[in-house]
Tab-separated table of C-alpha atoms and ligand atoms in Angstrom:
chain	number	residue	atom	x	y	z
A	25	MET	CA	120.997	164.258	-112.134
A	26	SER	CA	122.244	166.388	-109.258
A	27	ASN	CA	119.853	166.573	-106.357
A	28	ASP	CA	119.424	170.325	-106.076
A	29	ARG	CA	117.827	170.948	-109.454
A	30	LYS	CA	114.450	172.609	-109.292
A	31	THR	CA	111.230	171.128	-110.638
A	32	ARG	CA	111.106	173.148	-113.856
A	33	THR	CA	114.590	172.025	-114.789
A	34	ARG	CA	113.821	168.416	-113.945
A	35	LEU	CA	110.612	168.509	-116.010
A	36	VAL	CA	112.697	169.335	-119.060
A	37	HIS	CA	115.873	167.319	-118.546
A	38	ASP	CA	115.559	164.452	-116.088
A	39	GLY	CA	115.460	160.883	-117.282
A	40	ILE	CA	116.869	161.509	-120.769
A	41	ARG	CA	118.655	158.536	-122.364
A	42	ARG	CA	120.281	159.566	-125.598
A	43	SER	CA	120.955	157.057	-128.347
A	44	GLN	CA	124.249	156.919	-130.248
A	45	TYR	CA	122.880	159.725	-132.487
A	46	GLY	CA	122.717	162.309	-129.719
A	47	GLU	CA	119.197	163.480	-130.548
A	48	VAL	CA	117.942	166.570	-128.658
A	49	SER	CA	114.304	165.535	-128.343
A	50	GLU	CA	113.594	162.245	-126.596
A	51	ALA	CA	113.541	159.339	-129.053
A	52	ILE	CA	110.474	157.148	-129.473
A	53	PHE	CA	111.628	153.549	-129.238
A	54	LEU	CA	108.559	152.108	-130.887
A	55	THR	CA	109.638	148.538	-130.420
A	56	GLN	CA	107.989	145.674	-128.598
A	57	GLY	CA	111.184	143.719	-128.066
A	58	PHE	CA	114.994	143.859	-127.939
A	59	VAL	CA	117.670	141.808	-129.663
A	60	TYR	CA	120.281	139.826	-127.762
A	61	ASP	CA	123.727	139.259	-129.259
A	62	THR	CA	123.909	135.730	-127.929
A	63	ALA	CA	121.794	133.144	-126.173
A	64	GLU	CA	123.953	133.695	-123.109
A	65	GLN	CA	123.098	137.403	-123.154
A	66	ALA	CA	119.378	136.604	-123.333
A	67	GLU	CA	119.752	134.224	-120.414
A	68	ALA	CA	121.676	136.816	-118.396
A	69	ARG	CA	119.140	139.536	-119.118
A	70	PHE	CA	116.182	137.421	-117.972
A	71	ASP	CA	118.167	136.569	-114.862
A	72	LYS	CA	119.005	140.165	-113.956
A	73	LEU	CA	118.296	143.392	-115.829
A	74	GLY	CA	120.991	146.063	-116.013
A	75	GLU	CA	120.053	149.735	-116.025
A	76	ASP	CA	120.113	150.153	-119.781
A	77	GLU	CA	118.734	146.744	-120.607
A	78	PHE	CA	115.248	145.806	-121.698
A	79	ILE	CA	113.409	142.589	-122.505
A	80	TYR	CA	109.908	143.285	-123.700
A	81	ALA	CA	107.802	146.457	-123.825
A	82	ARG	CA	105.302	145.078	-121.319
A	83	TYR	CA	108.205	144.914	-118.839
A	84	GLY	CA	109.825	148.208	-119.822
A	85	ASN	CA	111.019	150.268	-122.785
A	86	PRO	CA	113.614	153.052	-123.069
A	87	THR	CA	111.080	155.803	-123.899
A	88	VAL	CA	108.778	154.629	-121.123
A	89	ARG	CA	111.746	154.456	-118.762
A	90	MET	CA	112.673	158.067	-119.561
A	91	PHE	CA	109.150	159.138	-118.593
A	92	GLU	CA	109.196	157.048	-115.402
A	93	GLU	CA	112.516	158.498	-114.294
A	94	ARG	CA	111.435	162.051	-115.038
A	95	LEU	CA	108.210	161.687	-113.064
A	96	ALA	CA	109.950	159.976	-110.132
A	97	ALA	CA	112.496	162.825	-110.030
A	98	VAL	CA	109.781	165.479	-109.983
A	99	GLU	CA	107.654	163.559	-107.491
A	100	GLY	CA	110.590	162.976	-105.173
A	101	THR	CA	110.179	159.202	-105.076
A	102	GLU	CA	112.809	156.532	-105.637
A	103	ASP	CA	111.003	154.926	-108.525
A	104	CYS	CA	107.966	154.993	-110.809
A	105	PHE	CA	106.144	152.576	-113.098
A	106	ALA	CA	104.061	153.804	-116.024
A	107	ALA	CA	100.679	152.299	-116.834
A	108	ALA	CA	98.274	152.279	-119.768
A	109	SER	CA	95.798	154.601	-118.046
A	110	GLY	CA	95.084	156.214	-114.711
A	111	MET	CA	92.718	153.390	-113.882
A	112	ALA	CA	95.328	150.732	-114.726
A	113	ALA	CA	97.589	152.561	-112.268
A	114	VAL	CA	94.975	152.777	-109.485
A	115	ASN	CA	94.022	149.133	-109.990
A	116	ALA	CA	97.641	147.958	-109.920
A	117	ALA	CA	98.571	150.048	-106.880
A	118	LEU	CA	95.743	148.479	-104.871
A	119	MET	CA	95.534	144.943	-106.274
A	120	SER	CA	99.283	144.352	-106.226
A	121	MET	CA	99.498	144.805	-102.461
A	122	LEU	CA	96.161	143.471	-101.177
A	123	LYS	CA	94.826	139.998	-100.598
A	124	ALA	CA	91.643	138.423	-99.256
A	125	GLY	CA	91.083	139.290	-95.613
A	126	ASP	CA	92.910	142.632	-95.756
A	127	HIS	CA	91.233	145.812	-94.527
A	128	VAL	CA	91.233	149.094	-96.472
A	129	VAL	CA	89.953	152.502	-95.409
A	130	SER	CA	88.997	154.835	-98.245
A	131	ALA	CA	87.587	158.311	-98.595
A	132	ARG	CA	84.113	158.028	-100.073
A	133	ALA	CA	84.419	160.987	-102.439
A	134	LEU	CA	86.207	159.345	-105.369
A	135	PHE	CA	86.234	159.446	-109.152
A	136	GLY	CA	83.573	156.980	-110.382
A	137	SER	CA	86.005	154.314	-111.620
A	138	CYS	CA	88.172	154.551	-108.481
A	139	LEU	CA	85.030	153.999	-106.440
A	140	TYR	CA	84.193	150.975	-108.612
A	141	ILE	CA	87.575	149.366	-107.939
A	142	VAL	CA	87.441	149.952	-104.191
A	143	GLU	CA	83.761	149.200	-103.685
A	144	GLU	CA	83.084	146.457	-106.228
A	145	ILE	CA	86.349	144.758	-107.215
A	146	LEU	CA	88.323	144.707	-103.970
A	147	THR	CA	85.338	143.473	-102.000
A	148	ARG	CA	84.657	140.757	-104.597
A	149	PHE	CA	88.081	139.332	-103.756
A	150	GLY	CA	87.501	139.374	-100.031
A	151	VAL	CA	89.058	142.704	-99.102
A	152	GLU	CA	87.098	144.496	-96.411
A	153	VAL	CA	86.570	148.196	-97.150
A	154	THR	CA	85.460	150.935	-94.759
A	155	PHE	CA	84.411	154.211	-96.379
A	156	VAL	CA	84.755	157.490	-94.526
A	157	ASP	CA	83.976	161.139	-95.125
A	158	GLY	CA	87.521	162.077	-96.118
A	159	THR	CA	87.260	165.541	-94.601
A	160	ASP	CA	86.340	164.210	-91.136
A	161	LEU	CA	89.467	163.184	-89.244
A	162	ASP	CA	87.425	161.505	-86.509
A	163	GLN	CA	85.973	159.102	-89.067
A	164	TRP	CA	89.465	158.136	-90.267
A	165	ARG	CA	90.581	157.695	-86.645
A	166	GLU	CA	87.620	155.408	-85.954
A	167	ALA	CA	87.940	153.393	-89.163
A	168	ILE	CA	91.695	152.715	-89.154
A	169	ARG	CA	92.369	149.533	-87.189
A	170	PRO	CA	95.505	147.693	-86.119
A	171	ASP	CA	95.024	145.327	-89.070
A	172	THR	CA	94.340	148.036	-91.691
A	173	LYS	CA	96.584	147.358	-94.661
A	174	ALA	CA	96.036	150.474	-96.792
A	175	VAL	CA	94.255	153.809	-96.887
A	176	PHE	CA	93.185	155.414	-100.153
A	177	MET	CA	92.128	158.921	-101.101
A	178	GLU	CA	92.190	161.481	-103.885
A	179	MET	CA	94.219	164.593	-103.203
A	180	VAL	CA	91.337	166.925	-103.959
A	181	SER	CA	88.372	164.766	-104.781
A	182	ASN	CA	86.689	164.585	-108.155
A	183	PRO	CA	84.333	166.475	-108.630
A	184	ALA	CA	83.314	167.822	-105.203
A	185	LEU	CA	86.865	169.166	-104.620
A	186	GLU	CA	87.126	168.037	-101.015
A	187	VAL	CA	90.593	168.271	-99.513
A	188	VAL	CA	91.729	165.531	-97.128
A	189	ASP	CA	94.195	166.388	-94.352
A	190	LEU	CA	96.736	163.971	-95.797
A	191	LYS	CA	99.390	164.630	-93.174
A	192	ALA	CA	97.028	163.782	-90.317
A	193	VAL	CA	95.549	160.729	-92.055
A	194	ALA	CA	99.018	159.439	-92.976
A	195	GLY	CA	100.032	159.813	-89.339
A	196	LEU	CA	97.082	157.657	-88.234
A	197	ALA	CA	97.766	155.095	-90.952
A	198	HIS	CA	101.454	154.818	-90.179
A	199	GLU	CA	100.740	154.192	-86.496
A	200	VAL	CA	99.288	150.834	-87.570
A	201	GLY	CA	101.726	150.251	-90.427
A	202	ALA	CA	99.180	150.830	-93.200
A	203	THR	CA	100.289	151.942	-96.676
A	204	VAL	CA	99.008	155.383	-97.711
A	205	ILE	CA	97.983	155.459	-101.368
A	206	VAL	CA	97.100	158.863	-102.830
A	207	ASP	CA	95.549	159.594	-106.210
A	208	ASN	CA	97.178	162.995	-106.755
A	209	VAL	CA	95.622	163.909	-110.118
A	210	PHE	CA	93.953	167.157	-109.059
A	211	ALA	CA	96.825	168.443	-106.928
A	212	THR	CA	99.340	167.589	-109.682
A	213	PRO	CA	103.074	167.002	-109.021
A	214	ILE	CA	103.449	170.792	-109.169
A	215	TYR	CA	101.300	171.607	-106.144
A	216	THR	CA	101.508	168.699	-103.721
A	217	ARG	CA	104.518	166.571	-102.929
A	218	ALA	CA	102.300	163.872	-101.480
A	219	VAL	CA	105.265	161.855	-100.179
A	220	GLU	CA	106.396	164.814	-98.081
A	221	LEU	CA	102.948	164.807	-96.443
A	222	GLY	CA	103.160	161.093	-95.701
A	223	ALA	CA	101.967	159.276	-98.824
A	224	ASP	CA	103.776	156.007	-99.517
A	225	VAL	CA	102.419	155.499	-103.005
A	226	VAL	CA	101.316	158.283	-105.370
A	227	VAL	CA	99.151	157.477	-108.372
A	228	TYR	CA	98.475	159.598	-111.446
A	229	SER	CA	96.223	159.601	-114.410
A	230	THR	CA	98.735	161.208	-116.778
A	231	THR	CA	95.826	161.616	-119.198
A	232	LYS	CA	95.059	164.790	-117.296
A	233	HIS	CA	97.602	167.580	-116.666
A	234	ILE	CA	100.731	165.623	-117.631
A	235	ASP	CA	99.578	165.125	-121.210
A	236	GLY	CA	97.563	168.298	-120.792
A	237	GLN	CA	96.485	168.413	-124.401
A	238	GLY	CA	93.898	165.674	-124.505
A	239	ARG	CA	95.853	163.271	-126.722
A	240	ALA	CA	96.547	160.053	-124.891
A	241	LEU	CA	95.531	157.907	-121.926
A	242	GLY	CA	98.244	157.169	-119.409
A	243	GLY	CA	98.919	156.432	-115.768
A	244	ALA	CA	101.795	156.145	-113.327
A	245	ILE	CA	102.564	154.813	-109.859
A	246	CYS	CA	105.357	156.442	-107.809
A	247	GLY	CA	106.853	154.995	-104.649
A	248	THR	CA	109.876	153.419	-103.021
A	249	ARG	CA	112.084	151.169	-105.130
A	250	GLU	CA	111.062	148.305	-102.859
A	251	PHE	CA	107.327	148.856	-103.497
A	252	ILE	CA	107.638	149.537	-107.214
A	253	ARG	CA	109.998	146.674	-108.044
A	254	LYS	CA	108.956	143.999	-105.532
A	255	THR	CA	105.209	144.563	-105.185
A	256	LEU	CA	103.878	146.567	-108.108
A	257	GLU	CA	106.033	145.556	-111.079
A	258	PRO	CA	105.354	141.799	-110.884
A	259	TYR	CA	101.612	142.528	-110.882
A	260	LEU	CA	101.587	145.146	-113.616
A	261	LYS	CA	104.005	143.498	-116.013
A	262	HIS	CA	102.230	140.151	-115.848
A	263	THR	CA	98.709	141.584	-116.094
A	264	GLY	CA	99.554	143.759	-119.094
A	265	GLY	CA	98.738	147.334	-118.142
A	266	ALA	CA	101.907	148.794	-119.681
A	267	MET	CA	102.159	152.286	-121.165
A	268	SER	CA	102.994	152.357	-124.867
A	269	PRO	CA	106.304	153.977	-125.917
A	270	PHE	CA	104.453	156.460	-128.109
A	271	THR	CA	102.288	157.513	-125.175
A	272	ALA	CA	105.383	157.832	-122.973
A	273	TRP	CA	106.871	160.205	-125.542
A	274	ILE	CA	103.698	162.322	-125.474
A	275	MET	CA	103.900	162.410	-121.670
A	276	LEU	CA	107.598	163.368	-121.746
A	277	LYS	CA	106.828	166.303	-124.015
A	278	GLY	CA	103.841	167.198	-121.843
A	279	MET	CA	106.044	167.320	-118.755
A	280	GLU	CA	108.280	169.955	-120.337
A	281	THR	CA	105.441	172.482	-120.154
A	282	LEU	CA	103.583	171.052	-117.133
A	283	ASP	CA	104.616	173.696	-114.631
A	284	LEU	CA	103.825	176.614	-116.939
A	285	ARG	CA	100.483	175.233	-118.021
A	286	VAL	CA	99.293	174.244	-114.559
A	287	ARG	CA	100.208	177.609	-113.061
A	288	ALA	CA	98.514	179.583	-115.849
A	289	GLN	CA	95.395	177.409	-115.635
A	290	THR	CA	95.292	177.722	-111.846
A	291	GLN	CA	95.600	181.478	-112.007
A	292	ALA	CA	92.685	181.591	-114.433
A	293	ALA	CA	90.663	179.189	-112.244
A	294	GLN	CA	91.209	181.429	-109.219
A	295	GLN	CA	90.197	184.499	-111.239
A	296	LEU	CA	87.011	182.815	-112.481
A	297	ALA	CA	86.126	181.433	-109.044
A	298	GLU	CA	86.448	184.882	-107.503
A	299	ALA	CA	84.539	186.600	-110.316
A	300	LEU	CA	81.649	184.092	-110.141
A	301	ALA	CA	81.570	183.568	-106.354
A	302	ASP	CA	78.488	185.751	-105.796
A	303	HIS	CA	76.747	185.177	-109.106
A	304	PRO	CA	72.962	185.025	-108.552
A	305	LYS	CA	72.512	182.010	-110.869
A	306	LEU	CA	74.970	179.966	-108.809
A	307	SER	CA	74.097	178.465	-105.461
A	308	ARG	CA	77.750	177.631	-104.832
A	309	VAL	CA	81.190	178.036	-106.365
A	310	ILE	CA	83.542	175.323	-105.113
A	311	PHE	CA	87.259	176.010	-105.413
A	312	PRO	CA	89.887	175.202	-102.765
A	313	GLY	CA	91.394	178.665	-103.359
A	314	LEU	CA	88.278	180.476	-102.128
A	315	PRO	CA	88.185	181.302	-98.383
A	316	SER	CA	84.589	179.983	-98.432
A	317	HIS	CA	85.841	176.455	-99.259
A	318	ALA	CA	85.313	174.185	-96.236
A	319	GLN	CA	88.937	172.921	-96.316
A	320	HIS	CA	90.583	176.130	-97.527
A	321	LYS	CA	92.991	176.097	-94.588
A	322	VAL	CA	94.092	172.485	-95.156
A	323	ALA	CA	94.447	173.227	-98.861
A	324	ARG	CA	96.719	176.183	-98.083
A	325	GLU	CA	98.867	174.028	-95.843
A	326	GLN	CA	99.171	171.111	-98.238
A	327	MET	CA	99.131	172.657	-101.687
A	328	ASN	CA	101.329	175.300	-103.272
A	329	GLY	CA	98.468	176.111	-105.615
A	330	PHE	CA	94.780	175.282	-105.628
A	331	GLY	CA	94.417	173.431	-108.898
A	332	THR	CA	92.895	173.977	-112.296
A	333	VAL	CA	89.361	172.747	-111.608
A	334	LEU	CA	86.392	174.478	-110.017
A	335	SER	CA	82.849	173.272	-109.598
A	336	LEU	CA	79.783	175.433	-110.121
A	337	ASP	CA	76.453	174.550	-108.559
A	338	ILE	CA	73.872	176.026	-110.909
A	339	ALA	CA	70.679	177.024	-109.106
A	340	GLY	CA	67.746	175.214	-110.727
A	341	GLY	CA	69.183	171.713	-110.993
A	342	ARG	CA	69.679	169.585	-114.063
A	343	ASP	CA	67.636	171.653	-116.538
A	344	ALA	CA	69.457	174.824	-115.548
A	345	ALA	CA	72.835	173.041	-115.742
A	346	PHE	CA	72.026	171.685	-119.222
A	347	ARG	CA	70.912	175.130	-120.424
A	348	PHE	CA	74.180	176.558	-119.107
A	349	LEU	CA	76.271	173.852	-120.788
A	350	ASN	CA	74.448	174.186	-124.092
A	351	ALA	CA	74.965	177.963	-124.142
A	352	LEU	CA	78.761	177.766	-123.742
A	353	GLU	CA	80.699	178.757	-126.855
A	354	ILE	CA	84.377	178.555	-125.888
A	355	VAL	CA	84.206	176.017	-123.076
A	356	THR	CA	83.579	172.566	-124.541
A	357	ILE	CA	81.327	169.886	-123.090
A	358	SER	CA	83.494	166.845	-122.472
A	359	ASN	CA	84.918	164.856	-119.575
A	360	ASN	CA	88.679	165.246	-119.550
A	361	LEU	CA	90.351	167.693	-117.180
A	362	GLY	CA	93.700	169.423	-116.998
A	363	ASP	CA	93.472	170.028	-120.752
A	364	ALA	CA	94.617	173.171	-122.586
A	365	LYS	CA	90.983	173.498	-123.663
A	366	SER	CA	88.493	174.471	-120.985
A	367	ILE	CA	86.039	171.652	-120.416
A	368	ALA	CA	82.705	171.537	-118.605
A	369	THR	CA	81.289	168.272	-117.310
A	370	HIS	CA	77.929	167.410	-115.741
A	371	PRO	CA	79.029	164.659	-113.323
A	372	ALA	CA	75.524	163.535	-112.298
A	373	THR	CA	74.651	162.424	-115.848
A	374	THR	CA	78.129	161.365	-117.049
A	375	THR	CA	81.156	160.465	-114.876
A	376	HIS	CA	79.012	159.652	-111.837
A	377	SER	CA	75.797	158.496	-113.568
A	378	ARG	CA	76.319	154.927	-112.322
A	379	LEU	CA	75.562	156.019	-108.748
A	380	SER	CA	72.121	156.379	-107.181
A	381	ASP	CA	70.716	159.860	-106.395
A	382	GLU	CA	71.347	159.119	-102.741
A	383	GLN	CA	74.987	158.133	-103.286
A	384	ARG	CA	75.540	161.220	-105.401
A	385	ALA	CA	73.958	163.460	-102.766
A	386	HIS	CA	76.305	161.880	-100.241
A	387	LEU	CA	79.266	162.893	-102.399
A	388	GLY	CA	78.010	166.437	-102.892
A	389	ILE	CA	77.142	165.839	-106.544
A	390	GLY	CA	73.838	167.604	-106.972
A	391	PRO	CA	71.855	167.774	-110.227
A	392	GLY	CA	73.050	171.346	-110.815
A	393	LEU	CA	76.741	170.653	-110.322
A	394	VAL	CA	79.041	171.420	-113.253
A	395	ARG	CA	82.764	170.640	-113.081
A	396	LEU	CA	84.837	173.184	-114.920
A	397	SER	CA	88.399	172.348	-115.921
A	398	VAL	CA	90.036	175.643	-116.767
A	399	GLY	CA	92.293	175.642	-119.815
A	400	LEU	CA	94.822	177.964	-121.353
A	401	GLU	CA	92.440	180.387	-123.073
A	402	ASP	CA	92.457	184.049	-122.063
A	403	PRO	CA	90.624	184.241	-118.722
A	404	GLU	CA	88.672	187.291	-119.879
A	405	ASP	CA	87.224	185.343	-122.802
A	406	LEU	CA	86.365	182.478	-120.471
A	407	LEU	CA	84.630	184.768	-118.001
A	408	ALA	CA	82.627	186.350	-120.814
A	409	ASP	CA	81.620	182.889	-122.077
A	410	LEU	CA	80.603	181.648	-118.617
A	411	THR	CA	78.721	184.851	-117.800
A	412	ALA	CA	76.829	184.764	-121.099
A	413	ALA	CA	75.942	181.086	-120.564
A	414	LEU	CA	74.712	181.846	-117.040
A	415	ALA	CA	72.540	184.614	-118.436
A	416	ALA	CA	70.916	181.983	-120.679
A	417	VAL	CA	69.875	179.916	-117.655
B	508	LIG	C1	90.664	160.657	-114.662
B	508	LIG	C2	90.957	160.184	-113.319
B	508	LIG	C3	91.338	158.852	-113.111
B	508	LIG	C4	91.373	157.839	-114.231
B	508	LIG	O1	92.329	158.095	-115.188
B	508	LIG	P1	92.268	157.506	-116.687
B	508	LIG	O2	93.552	157.956	-117.271
B	508	LIG	O3	91.062	158.119	-117.330
B	508	LIG	O4	92.152	156.033	-116.599
B	508	LIG	C5	91.638	158.460	-111.825
B	508	LIG	N1	91.572	159.322	-110.788
B	508	LIG	C6	91.213	160.614	-110.947
B	508	LIG	C7	91.154	161.514	-109.768
B	508	LIG	C8	90.898	161.089	-112.217
B	508	LIG	O5	90.529	162.359	-112.381
């Protein structure tokens, strides 16, 4: 595709491989394997894959490849590899490049499973990990050492919505030759081109905004061709975290509407955050788009939009939060985000229940905190639902 096409065009057209039938909608190649005309052809294909050649769905598949090429084009990276879930992608990005004795610096405010990989799995295999407060540049500066191999962070953390100064951290990391790995789920490919800010590897849970309709688990890793093909692919294809062709088709269709959905959801999130900012039943409304957000300035510099998620700290702790959740009529209680349906989550008792009270407090996850993923409903209906539920607290 020509290089000057804009994101919305790329989201609809990039990566398409049409079969001999010339179908309009991307075909689902629901096949595990591929037939070779001759033994010589099989031998040649295992020796070196051509662009339109495939061996086995764990190694690659035409529908999956369409999704990978579309996401790489939108992300602005040379290549992309799809994974079975966001966590398969995070795990592969880290495990494929690290070995015993390596040093990693990570922001502490992470999604529960990301924290598990960095804190429990990496260290079990002899990787040394230093955690920092991601919003404190001095802590990054102190923690990054000449032998640091990688730094890891979420671009807007889940669920405290902290925003790391990626450009500054990437600068520090690159001074020592460390690889910058960013989980960009919350910022989405629409709002932050993480590679332009210095990320080397960008990871997605495509379960979130890219599917956007709560249907399928998926993940993806974007980076240079060198990283994706030489470092990541051997790990992922041999350990089995491949995305299924059917899922890739869902993600391709999701990408067609990604820009429209994310912008509409963000606009609604901003509207709700502003409307609820001074609500007496809330001790805090956390949204990077509010001037009161501690990293509002960094968010403005690094994001073209502030995201579809806000967090509400309900005064009165867990009981008050539960009463609020139970009184919601439109907003559903669940734990996905980026969905067309608005979803409220109580992180302390669900996504982050594994942590101790102290660890949660450290991450800004109080007992009253509710994460609200804003969907595609009419914002007026959502505000009425939230206001009525707050009145029930
Ligand atoms: C959901 C999420 C993940 C994990 O993705 P799955 O698709 O559920 O495996 C990783 N990172 C962040 C920031 C997430 O929100």
